[in-house]
XYZ file of C-alpha atoms in Angstrom:
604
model
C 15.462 -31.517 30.132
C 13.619 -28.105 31.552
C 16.222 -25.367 31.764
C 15.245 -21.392 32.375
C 15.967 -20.428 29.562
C 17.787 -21.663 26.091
C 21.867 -22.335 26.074
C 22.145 -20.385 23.307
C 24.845 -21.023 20.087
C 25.647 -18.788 17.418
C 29.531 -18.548 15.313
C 29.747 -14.676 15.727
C 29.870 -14.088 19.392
C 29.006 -14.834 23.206
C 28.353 -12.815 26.261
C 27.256 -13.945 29.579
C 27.374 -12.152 32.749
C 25.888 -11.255 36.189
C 24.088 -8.094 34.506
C 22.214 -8.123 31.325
C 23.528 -4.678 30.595
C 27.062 -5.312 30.492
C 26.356 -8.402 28.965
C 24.515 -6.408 26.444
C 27.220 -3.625 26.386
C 30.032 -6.768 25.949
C 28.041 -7.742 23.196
C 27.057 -4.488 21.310
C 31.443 -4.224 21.006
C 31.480 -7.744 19.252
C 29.021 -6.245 16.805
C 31.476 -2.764 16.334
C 33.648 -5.527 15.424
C 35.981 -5.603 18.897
C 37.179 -8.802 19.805
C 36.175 -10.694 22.795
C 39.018 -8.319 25.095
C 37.398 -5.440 24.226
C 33.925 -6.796 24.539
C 34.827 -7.930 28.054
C 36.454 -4.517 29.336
C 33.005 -2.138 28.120
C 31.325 -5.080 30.657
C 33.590 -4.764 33.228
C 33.490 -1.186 33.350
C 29.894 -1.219 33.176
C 29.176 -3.743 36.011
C 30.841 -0.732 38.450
C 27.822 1.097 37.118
C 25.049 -1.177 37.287
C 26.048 -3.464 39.794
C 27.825 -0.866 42.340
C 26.991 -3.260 45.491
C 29.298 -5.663 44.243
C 32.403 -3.810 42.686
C 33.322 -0.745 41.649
C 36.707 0.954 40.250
C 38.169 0.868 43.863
C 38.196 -2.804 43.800
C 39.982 -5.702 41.817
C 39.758 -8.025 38.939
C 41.641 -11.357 38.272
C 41.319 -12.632 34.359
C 42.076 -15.471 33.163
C 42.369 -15.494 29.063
C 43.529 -17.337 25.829
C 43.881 -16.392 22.309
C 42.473 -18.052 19.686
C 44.387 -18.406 16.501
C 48.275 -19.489 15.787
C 51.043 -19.463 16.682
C 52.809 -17.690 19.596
C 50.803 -17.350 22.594
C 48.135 -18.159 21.005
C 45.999 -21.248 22.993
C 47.973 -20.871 26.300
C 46.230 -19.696 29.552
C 46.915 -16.758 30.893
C 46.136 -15.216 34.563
C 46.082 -11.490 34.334
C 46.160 -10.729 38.650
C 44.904 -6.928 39.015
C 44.535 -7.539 42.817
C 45.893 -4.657 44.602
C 48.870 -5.104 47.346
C 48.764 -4.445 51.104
C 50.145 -0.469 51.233
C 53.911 0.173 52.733
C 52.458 1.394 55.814
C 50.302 -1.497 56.889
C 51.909 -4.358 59.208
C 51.067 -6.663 61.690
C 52.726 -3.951 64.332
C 50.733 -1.086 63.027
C 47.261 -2.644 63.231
C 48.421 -3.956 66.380
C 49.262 -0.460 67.572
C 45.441 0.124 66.722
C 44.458 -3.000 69.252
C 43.371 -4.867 66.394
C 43.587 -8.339 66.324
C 41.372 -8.732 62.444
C 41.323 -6.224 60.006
C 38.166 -4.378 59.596
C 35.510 -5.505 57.251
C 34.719 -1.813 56.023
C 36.303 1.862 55.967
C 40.008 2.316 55.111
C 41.827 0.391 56.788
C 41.495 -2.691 54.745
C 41.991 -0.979 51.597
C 44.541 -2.537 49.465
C 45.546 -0.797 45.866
C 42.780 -0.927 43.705
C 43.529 -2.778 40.916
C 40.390 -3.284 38.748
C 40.924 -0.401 36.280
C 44.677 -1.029 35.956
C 43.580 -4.404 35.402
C 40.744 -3.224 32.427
C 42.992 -1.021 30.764
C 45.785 -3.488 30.915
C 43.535 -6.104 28.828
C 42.571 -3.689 26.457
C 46.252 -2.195 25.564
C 47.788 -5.242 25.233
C 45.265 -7.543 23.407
C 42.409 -5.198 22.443
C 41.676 -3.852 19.583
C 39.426 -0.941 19.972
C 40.300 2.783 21.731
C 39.627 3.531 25.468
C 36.571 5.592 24.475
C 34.499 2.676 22.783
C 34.593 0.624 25.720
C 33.938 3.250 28.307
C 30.842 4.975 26.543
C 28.665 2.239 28.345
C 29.794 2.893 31.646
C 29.933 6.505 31.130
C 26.271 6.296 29.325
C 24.730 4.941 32.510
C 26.570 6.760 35.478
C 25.432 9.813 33.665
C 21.693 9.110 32.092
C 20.777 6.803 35.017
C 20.377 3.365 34.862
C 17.004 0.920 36.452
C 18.782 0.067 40.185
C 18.129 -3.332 41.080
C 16.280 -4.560 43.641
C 19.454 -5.967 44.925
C 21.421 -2.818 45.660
C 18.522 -1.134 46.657
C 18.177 -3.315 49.614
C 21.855 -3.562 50.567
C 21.806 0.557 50.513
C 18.824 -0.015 52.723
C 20.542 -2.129 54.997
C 23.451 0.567 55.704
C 21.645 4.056 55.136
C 21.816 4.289 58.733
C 25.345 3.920 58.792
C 25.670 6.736 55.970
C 23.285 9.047 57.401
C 24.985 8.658 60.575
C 29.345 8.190 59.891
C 29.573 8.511 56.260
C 28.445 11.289 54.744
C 29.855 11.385 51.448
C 27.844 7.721 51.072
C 24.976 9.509 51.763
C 25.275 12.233 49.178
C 25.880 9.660 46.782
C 23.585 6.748 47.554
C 20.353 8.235 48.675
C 17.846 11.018 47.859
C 18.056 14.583 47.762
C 15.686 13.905 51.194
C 17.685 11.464 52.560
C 15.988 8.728 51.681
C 16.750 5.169 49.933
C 16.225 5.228 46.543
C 13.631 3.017 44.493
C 14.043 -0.161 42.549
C 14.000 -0.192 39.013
C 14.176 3.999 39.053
C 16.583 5.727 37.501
C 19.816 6.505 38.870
C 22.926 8.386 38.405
C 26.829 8.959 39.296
C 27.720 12.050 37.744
C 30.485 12.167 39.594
C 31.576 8.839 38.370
C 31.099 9.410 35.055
C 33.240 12.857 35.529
C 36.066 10.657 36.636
C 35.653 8.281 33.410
C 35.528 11.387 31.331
C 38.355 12.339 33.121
C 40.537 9.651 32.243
C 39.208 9.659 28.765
C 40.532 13.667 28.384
C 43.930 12.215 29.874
C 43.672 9.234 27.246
C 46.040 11.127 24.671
C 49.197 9.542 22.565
C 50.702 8.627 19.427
C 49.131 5.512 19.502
C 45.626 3.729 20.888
C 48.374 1.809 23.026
C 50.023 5.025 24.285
C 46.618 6.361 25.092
C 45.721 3.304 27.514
C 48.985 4.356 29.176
C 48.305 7.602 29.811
C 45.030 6.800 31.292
C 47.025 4.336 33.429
C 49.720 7.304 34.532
C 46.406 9.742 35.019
C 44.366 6.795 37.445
C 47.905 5.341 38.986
C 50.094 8.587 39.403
C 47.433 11.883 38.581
C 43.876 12.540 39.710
C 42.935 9.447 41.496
C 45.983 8.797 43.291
C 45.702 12.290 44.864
C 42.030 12.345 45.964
C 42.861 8.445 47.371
C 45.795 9.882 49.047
C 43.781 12.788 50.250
C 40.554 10.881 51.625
C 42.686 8.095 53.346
C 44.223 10.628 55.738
C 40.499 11.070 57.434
C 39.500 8.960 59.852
C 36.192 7.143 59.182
C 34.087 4.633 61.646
C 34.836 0.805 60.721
C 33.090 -2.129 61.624
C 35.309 -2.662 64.919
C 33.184 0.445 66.003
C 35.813 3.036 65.912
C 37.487 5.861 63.602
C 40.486 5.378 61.618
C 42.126 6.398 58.692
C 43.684 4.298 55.932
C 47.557 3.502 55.023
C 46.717 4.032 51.442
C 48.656 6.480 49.862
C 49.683 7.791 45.923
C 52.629 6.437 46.554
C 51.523 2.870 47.028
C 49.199 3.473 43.545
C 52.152 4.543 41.618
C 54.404 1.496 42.592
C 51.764 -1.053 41.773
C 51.072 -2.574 38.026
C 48.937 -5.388 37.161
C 51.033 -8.623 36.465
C 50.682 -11.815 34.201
C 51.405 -15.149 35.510
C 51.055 -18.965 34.554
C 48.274 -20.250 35.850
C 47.612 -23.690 37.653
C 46.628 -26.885 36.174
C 44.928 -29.955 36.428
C 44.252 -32.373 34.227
C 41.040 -34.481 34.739
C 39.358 -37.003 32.410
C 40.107 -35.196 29.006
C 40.335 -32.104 30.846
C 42.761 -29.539 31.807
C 41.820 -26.945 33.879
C 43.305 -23.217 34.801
C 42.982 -21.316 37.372
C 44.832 -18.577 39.382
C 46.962 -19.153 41.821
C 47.692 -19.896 45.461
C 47.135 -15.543 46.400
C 43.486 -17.123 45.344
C 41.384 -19.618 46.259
C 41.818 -21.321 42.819
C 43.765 -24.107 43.260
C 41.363 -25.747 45.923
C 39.021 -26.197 43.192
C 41.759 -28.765 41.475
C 42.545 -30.330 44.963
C 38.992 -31.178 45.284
C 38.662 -32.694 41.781
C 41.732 -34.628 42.448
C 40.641 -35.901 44.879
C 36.623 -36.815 43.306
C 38.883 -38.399 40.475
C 39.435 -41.431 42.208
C 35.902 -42.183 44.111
C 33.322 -44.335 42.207
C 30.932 -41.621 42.973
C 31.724 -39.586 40.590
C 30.365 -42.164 37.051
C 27.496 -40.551 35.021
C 24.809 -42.957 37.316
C 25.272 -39.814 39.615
C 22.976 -37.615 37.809
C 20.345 -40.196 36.770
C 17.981 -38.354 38.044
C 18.693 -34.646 37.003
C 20.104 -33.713 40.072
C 23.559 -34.599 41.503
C 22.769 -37.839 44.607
C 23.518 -37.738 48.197
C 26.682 -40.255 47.435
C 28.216 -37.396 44.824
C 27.205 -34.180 47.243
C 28.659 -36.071 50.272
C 31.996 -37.080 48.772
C 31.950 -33.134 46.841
C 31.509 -31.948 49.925
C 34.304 -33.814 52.005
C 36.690 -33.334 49.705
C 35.661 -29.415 49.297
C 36.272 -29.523 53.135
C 39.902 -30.882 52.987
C 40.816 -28.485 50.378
C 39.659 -25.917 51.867
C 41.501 -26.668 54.863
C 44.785 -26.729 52.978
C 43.768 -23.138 51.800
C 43.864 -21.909 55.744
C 47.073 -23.520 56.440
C 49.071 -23.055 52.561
C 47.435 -20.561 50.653
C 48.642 -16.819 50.028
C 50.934 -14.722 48.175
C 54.136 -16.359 49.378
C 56.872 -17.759 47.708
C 57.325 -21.025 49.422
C 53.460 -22.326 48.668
C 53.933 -26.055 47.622
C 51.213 -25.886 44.771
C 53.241 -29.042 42.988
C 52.881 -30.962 46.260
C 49.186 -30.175 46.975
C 48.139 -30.849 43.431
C 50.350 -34.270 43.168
C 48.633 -37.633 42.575
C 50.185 -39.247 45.529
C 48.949 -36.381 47.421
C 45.767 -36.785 46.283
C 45.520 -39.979 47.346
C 46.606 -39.788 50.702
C 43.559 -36.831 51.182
C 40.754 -39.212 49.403
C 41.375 -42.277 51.718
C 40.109 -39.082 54.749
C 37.063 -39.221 53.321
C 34.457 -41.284 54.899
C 30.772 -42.597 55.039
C 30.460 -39.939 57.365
C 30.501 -36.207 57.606
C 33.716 -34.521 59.125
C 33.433 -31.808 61.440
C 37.689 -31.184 61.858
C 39.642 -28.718 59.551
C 42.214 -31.010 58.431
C 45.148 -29.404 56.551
C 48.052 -31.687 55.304
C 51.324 -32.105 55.305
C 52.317 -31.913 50.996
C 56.469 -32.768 51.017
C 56.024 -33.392 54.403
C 55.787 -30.102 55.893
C 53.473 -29.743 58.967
C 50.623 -27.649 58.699
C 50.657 -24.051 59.704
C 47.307 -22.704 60.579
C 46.529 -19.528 61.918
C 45.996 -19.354 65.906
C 42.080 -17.047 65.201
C 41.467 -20.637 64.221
C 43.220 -23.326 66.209
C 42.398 -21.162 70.231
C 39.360 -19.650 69.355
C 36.804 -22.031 69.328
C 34.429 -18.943 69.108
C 35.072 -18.960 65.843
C 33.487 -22.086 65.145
C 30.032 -21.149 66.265
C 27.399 -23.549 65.029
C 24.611 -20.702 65.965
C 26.845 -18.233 63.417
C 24.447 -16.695 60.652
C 24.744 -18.663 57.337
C 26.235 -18.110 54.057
C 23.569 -18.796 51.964
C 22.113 -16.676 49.502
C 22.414 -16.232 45.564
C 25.822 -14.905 46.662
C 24.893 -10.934 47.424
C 26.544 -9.970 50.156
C 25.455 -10.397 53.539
C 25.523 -6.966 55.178
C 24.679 -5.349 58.577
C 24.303 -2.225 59.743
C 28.110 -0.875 59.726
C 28.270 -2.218 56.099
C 29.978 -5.350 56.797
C 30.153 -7.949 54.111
C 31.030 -11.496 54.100
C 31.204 -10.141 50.463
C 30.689 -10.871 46.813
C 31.463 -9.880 43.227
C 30.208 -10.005 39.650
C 31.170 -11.870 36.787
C 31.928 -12.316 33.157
C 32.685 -14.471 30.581
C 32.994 -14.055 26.846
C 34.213 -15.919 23.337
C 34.275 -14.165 20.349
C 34.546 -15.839 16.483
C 38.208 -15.492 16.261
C 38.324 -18.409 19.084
C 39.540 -15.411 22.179
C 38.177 -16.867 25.170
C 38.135 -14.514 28.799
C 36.867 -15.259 32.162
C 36.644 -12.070 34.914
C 35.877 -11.708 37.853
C 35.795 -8.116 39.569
C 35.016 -7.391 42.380
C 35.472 -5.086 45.621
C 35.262 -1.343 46.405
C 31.457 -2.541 46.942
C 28.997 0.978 47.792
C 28.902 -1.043 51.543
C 32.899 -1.285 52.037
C 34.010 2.247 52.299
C 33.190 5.660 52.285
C 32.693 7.307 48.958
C 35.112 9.881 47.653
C 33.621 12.507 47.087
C 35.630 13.985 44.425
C 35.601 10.607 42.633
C 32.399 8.409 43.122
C 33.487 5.439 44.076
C 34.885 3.787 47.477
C 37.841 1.926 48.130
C 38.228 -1.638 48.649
C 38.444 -3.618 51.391
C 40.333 -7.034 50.202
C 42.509 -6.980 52.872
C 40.537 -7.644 55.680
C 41.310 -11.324 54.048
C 44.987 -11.258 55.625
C 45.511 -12.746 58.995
C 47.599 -10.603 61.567
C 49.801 -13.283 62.822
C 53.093 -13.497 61.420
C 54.899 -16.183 59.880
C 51.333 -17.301 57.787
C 51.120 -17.821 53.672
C 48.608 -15.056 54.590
C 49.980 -13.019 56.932
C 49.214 -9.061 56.224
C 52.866 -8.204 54.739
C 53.487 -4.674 53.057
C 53.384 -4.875 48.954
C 51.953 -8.819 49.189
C 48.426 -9.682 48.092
C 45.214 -11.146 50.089
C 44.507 -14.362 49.713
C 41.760 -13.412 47.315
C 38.207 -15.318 46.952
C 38.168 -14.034 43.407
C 38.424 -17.202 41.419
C 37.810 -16.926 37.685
C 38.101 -20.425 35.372
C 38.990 -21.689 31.706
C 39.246 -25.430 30.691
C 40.849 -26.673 27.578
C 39.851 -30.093 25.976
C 42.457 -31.551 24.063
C 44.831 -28.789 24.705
C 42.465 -26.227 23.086
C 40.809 -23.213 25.256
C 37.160 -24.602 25.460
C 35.399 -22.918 28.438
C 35.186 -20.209 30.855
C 32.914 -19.808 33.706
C 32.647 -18.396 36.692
C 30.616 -17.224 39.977
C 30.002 -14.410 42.588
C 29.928 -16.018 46.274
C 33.167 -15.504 48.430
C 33.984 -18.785 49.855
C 30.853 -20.891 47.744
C 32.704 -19.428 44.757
C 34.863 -22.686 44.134
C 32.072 -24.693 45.599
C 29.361 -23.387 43.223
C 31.662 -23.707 40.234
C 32.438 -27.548 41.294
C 28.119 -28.027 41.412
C 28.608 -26.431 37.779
C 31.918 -28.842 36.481
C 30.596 -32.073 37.622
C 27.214 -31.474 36.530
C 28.682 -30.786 32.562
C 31.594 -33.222 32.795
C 30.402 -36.073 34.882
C 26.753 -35.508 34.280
C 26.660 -34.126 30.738
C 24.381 -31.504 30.954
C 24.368 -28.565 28.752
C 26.067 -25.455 29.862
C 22.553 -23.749 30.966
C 20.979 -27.279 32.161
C 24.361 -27.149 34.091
C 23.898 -23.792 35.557
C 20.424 -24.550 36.641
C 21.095 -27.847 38.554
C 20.502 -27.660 42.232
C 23.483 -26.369 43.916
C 25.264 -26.823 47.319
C 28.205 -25.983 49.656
C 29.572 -26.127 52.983
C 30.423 -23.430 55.700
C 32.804 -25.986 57.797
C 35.525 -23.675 57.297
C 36.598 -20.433 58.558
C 35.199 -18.119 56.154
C 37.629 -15.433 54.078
C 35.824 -12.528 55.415
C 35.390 -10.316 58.570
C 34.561 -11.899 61.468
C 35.549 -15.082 59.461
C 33.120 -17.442 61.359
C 32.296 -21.518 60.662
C 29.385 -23.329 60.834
C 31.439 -27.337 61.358
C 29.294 -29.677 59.656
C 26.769 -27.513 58.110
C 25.914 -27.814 54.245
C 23.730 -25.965 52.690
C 21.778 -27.291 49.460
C 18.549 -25.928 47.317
C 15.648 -27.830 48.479
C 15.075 -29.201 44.209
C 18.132 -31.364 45.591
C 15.720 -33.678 46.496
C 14.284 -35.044 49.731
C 15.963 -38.391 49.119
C 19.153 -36.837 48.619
C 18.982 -34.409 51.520
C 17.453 -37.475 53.982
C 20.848 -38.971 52.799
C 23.292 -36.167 53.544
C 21.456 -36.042 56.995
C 22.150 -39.894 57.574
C 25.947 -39.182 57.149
C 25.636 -37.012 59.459
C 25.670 -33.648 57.496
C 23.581 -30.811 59.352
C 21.708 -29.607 56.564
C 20.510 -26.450 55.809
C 17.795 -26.592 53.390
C 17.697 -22.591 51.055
C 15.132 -22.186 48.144
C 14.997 -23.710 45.301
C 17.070 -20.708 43.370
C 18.640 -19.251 46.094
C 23.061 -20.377 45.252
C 24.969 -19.328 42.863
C 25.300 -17.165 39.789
C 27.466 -18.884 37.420
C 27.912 -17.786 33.827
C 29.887 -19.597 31.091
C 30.872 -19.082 27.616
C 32.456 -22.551 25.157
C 33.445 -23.002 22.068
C 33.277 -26.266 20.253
C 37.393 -27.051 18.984
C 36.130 -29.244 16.215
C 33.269 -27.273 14.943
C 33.893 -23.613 16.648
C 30.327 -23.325 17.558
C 29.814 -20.923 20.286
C 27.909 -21.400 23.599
C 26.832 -19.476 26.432
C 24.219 -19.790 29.181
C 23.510 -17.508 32.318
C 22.360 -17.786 35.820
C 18.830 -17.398 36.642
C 18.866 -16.998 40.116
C 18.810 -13.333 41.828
C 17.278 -12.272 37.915
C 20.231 -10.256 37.066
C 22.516 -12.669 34.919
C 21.963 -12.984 31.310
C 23.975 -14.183 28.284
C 23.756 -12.666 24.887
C 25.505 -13.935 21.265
C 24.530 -15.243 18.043
């Protein structure tokens, strides 16, 4: 079979991300001799550089990891959440005090802590190997020398250099020319100012110990420089997308309170399989509901990709089941304490949701009733039928975010994923304080967040905005053991497709048995029948969006079921990434995304 370019295997090392140079900075620490935790904290730090349009070090990063080796924790997933809380200050009554009924897409007031760094330098003291300098030379390298913009983030500052010019001034200074102007693609460019505050926390970075240094860079970001210039810049008010000033709750106290955590993560196991992903304060579990429920429908035998390319009977019942799952996200997800993840990922459970799917396509949100409990959905989605606007703009897109003129973004993120010879597997996915969200500050570089424009302002919700809780994050990061042994990680950009993109990937390598780049390249799909996760969190019922190398037979099939479908280019979703190694042989794999010309994977 054709694929873009080679899955590559090697024993030493893998790298594969959304930017060749981080995956070429991840892999440059394998070869210093770091293991695969320090190889994927130099690329995360260096994706705020090169791919400032979608995350920076105001934003977040889930992980999901294993060790390699023996004994202790060594095999066992592990989610490391660095997804910033809602600040004290910000409730349902203060925003409605504003005469806000959705939290703004951009400016302050959606800022949540940003967790990304904490996040970083929490990976690398506790299973890294190399000091805080090694990692950070790459990031600090390009924010100071200049590195080639893409032609990505050269259009989204396009798209809001109005916006700067005009209401945020500090963006300005930092995003265009000495004129005023929008810079070039593939030029040069540079953030001295962000590589001052690297350097910064590097000359804070002192200790006994390379441990004790990592915590004093955490004190320094946390409760020093940053916290204070966050503190400071939050008090002014800045224009947001609902057209008016405010300024942000965020405050050095709320950064000082907050630490990165590590939690269990959720399982399913399917055909050989067990999968892990975060949990219910993401979007990952509605990846296992829709398996679960794909596990019992004839659909899913090998016959399904005879031709290459998944068939209208696999994308339909993908689809529906995507659509139920998702629905059970609106009404169950969020950072609560009483989310019944046992109940929604039970077999019985599972059955009951895949006798709802039909011959034909479903235009309802359906949410159901696991132990019995009634369905709570959020009234933006059950009164406003506004909301469900078949004329709404779609989603699709290679996953870059979609942004107006304000600098809203139905958003996106970067991602990586590495495995290193010593059998260390790590899956990331950071993302947030995007050069569109916020204002820069100017005494920093970067902008703030704006994660929690993903909380609904209706009390009494999984997802309610709460003080100190998490968004119900899109962020969605993956690792799959076979056999009980870490195997895989892989992972997207794309918001709400995130989940969706990633089940395109799965069934195409499990259930189809393509390689991990043959899998990466296979014509992808998703639906928009469900209120999306970001600002003004439109729907599209019905609509489902596929890459026209899906096939004319297969699309004239979705159509007769009754799918509206929306037909994109032939690369236009996704950007999945993924890293393996082999348990029996520990041969190492890794394969990249070709669409949007940014991903690449590097090993040997």
């Amino acid at each position: 079979m054709f694929t873009t370019r080679p899955e590559l295997a090697g024993t030493f090392g893998m790298v594969a991300s959304t930017h060749w140079l981080a995956s070429a900075a991840g892999m440059a620490i394998l070869e210093a001799g770091g293991n695969a935790f320090d190889a994927a904290v130099a690329a995360g730090f260096t994706l705020q550089v090169v791919e400032p349009h979608l995350n920076g070090p105001g934003g977040e990063v889930p992980i999901l990891f294993a060790r390699g080796g023996q004994g202790g924790d060594a095999g066992r997933p592990v989610v490391l959440s660095a997804q910033g809380v809602a600040p004290a200050a910000a409730s349902t009554a203060a925003f409605a005090d504003l005469g806000l009924s959705l939290v703004p897409g951009t400016g302050l007031l959606a800022a949540t802590v940003p967790g990304a760094v904490g996040g970083w330098l929490t990976l690398l003291r506790d299973h890294g190997t190399l000091p805080l300098d090694a990692v950070l030379r790459f990031a600090i390298g390009y924010a100071e020398s200049g590195q080639p913009l893409v032609p990505r983030a050269v259009a989204t500052i396009s798209s809001v250099a109005d916006h700067f010019r005009a209401h945020w001034p500090t963006s300005a200074a930092t995003w265009l020319t000495g004129d005023g102007a929008v810079p070039r693609a593939g030029e040069l460019f540079r953030n001295p100012v962000l590589a001052a505050t690297y350097r910064r926390l590097l000359d804070a970075a002192r200790g006994p110990s390379r441990e004790a240094q990592v915590d004093a860079a955490l004190v320094a970001w946390y409760s020093g420089f940053v916290a204070e210039a966050v503190d400071g810049f939050c008090r002014q008010p800045v224009v947001d997308d609902s057209g008016r000033a405010h300024a942000g709750f965020l405050t050095a106290q709320d950064l000082a309170g907050w630490t990165p955590t590590y939690e269990p993560p959720v399982t399913l196991d399917w055909r050989g399989w067990t999968l892990a992903k975060a949990g219910p304060w993401s979007q990952g579990p509605s990846l296992l509901q829709a398996l679960a429920v794909l596990d019992g429908l004839p659909v899913t035998g090998p016959d399904a990709y005879a031709s290459g390319a998944a068939d209208a009977d696999l994308v339909h019942a993908a689809v529906e089941a995507v659509k139920l799952a998702m629905a059970d996200r609106e009404a169950w997800y969020g950072d609560a304490a009483d989310v019944p993840v046992e109940d929604l990922l039970s077999a019985g459970y599972a059955d009951g949701r895949r006798a709802l799917v039909g011959e034909r396509a479903s235009r309802e949100l359906r949410p159901g009733s696991p132990g019995g409990r009634p369905p709570l959905l959020p009234g933006f989605v059950t009164e406003a039928s506004a909301r469900l606007d078949p004329s709404a703009e779609t989603l699709a897109g290679v996953g870059e975010p979609t942004v107006d003129t304000r600098g809203t973004t139905r958003g996106d993120t970067c991602h990586v994923d590495v495995v290193d010879r010593w059998g260390n597997l790590v899956s990331a996915t950071p993302s947030g304080g995007w050069l569109q969200s916020s204002p820069v500050i100017p005494s920093l570089g970067f902008a703030l967040g704006t994660r929690a424009q993903m909380f609904w302002l209706e009390p009494g919700l999984p997802n309610s905005l709460v003080p100190g809780r998490r968004p119900r994050t899109t962020l969605t990061p993956s690792l799959a053991l076979r056999g009980g042994v870490p195997t895989l990680a892989f992972g997207t950009p794309g918001g709400d497709q995130q989940e969706q993109w990633q089940l395109c990937f799965w069934l195409a390598h499990t259930v189809g048995g393509l390689d991990l780049q043959a899998a990466i390249d296979a014509p992808a799909w998703h639906t928009t029948s469900f209120p999306s996760s970001f600002y003004p969190r439109q729907a599209t019922p019905g609509e489902v969006v596929v890459e026209d190398r899906l096939g004319d037979r297969a699309i004239a099939g979705l159509r007769r079921r009754g799918h509206d479908v929306t037909v994109s280019g032939p690369w236009s979703l996704g950007r999945l990434s993924a890293v393996s190694r082999d348990p029996d042989t520990g041969v190492l794999r890794a394969a990249a995304n070709p669409r949007g010309m940014q991903g690449y994977a590097a090993g040997r």
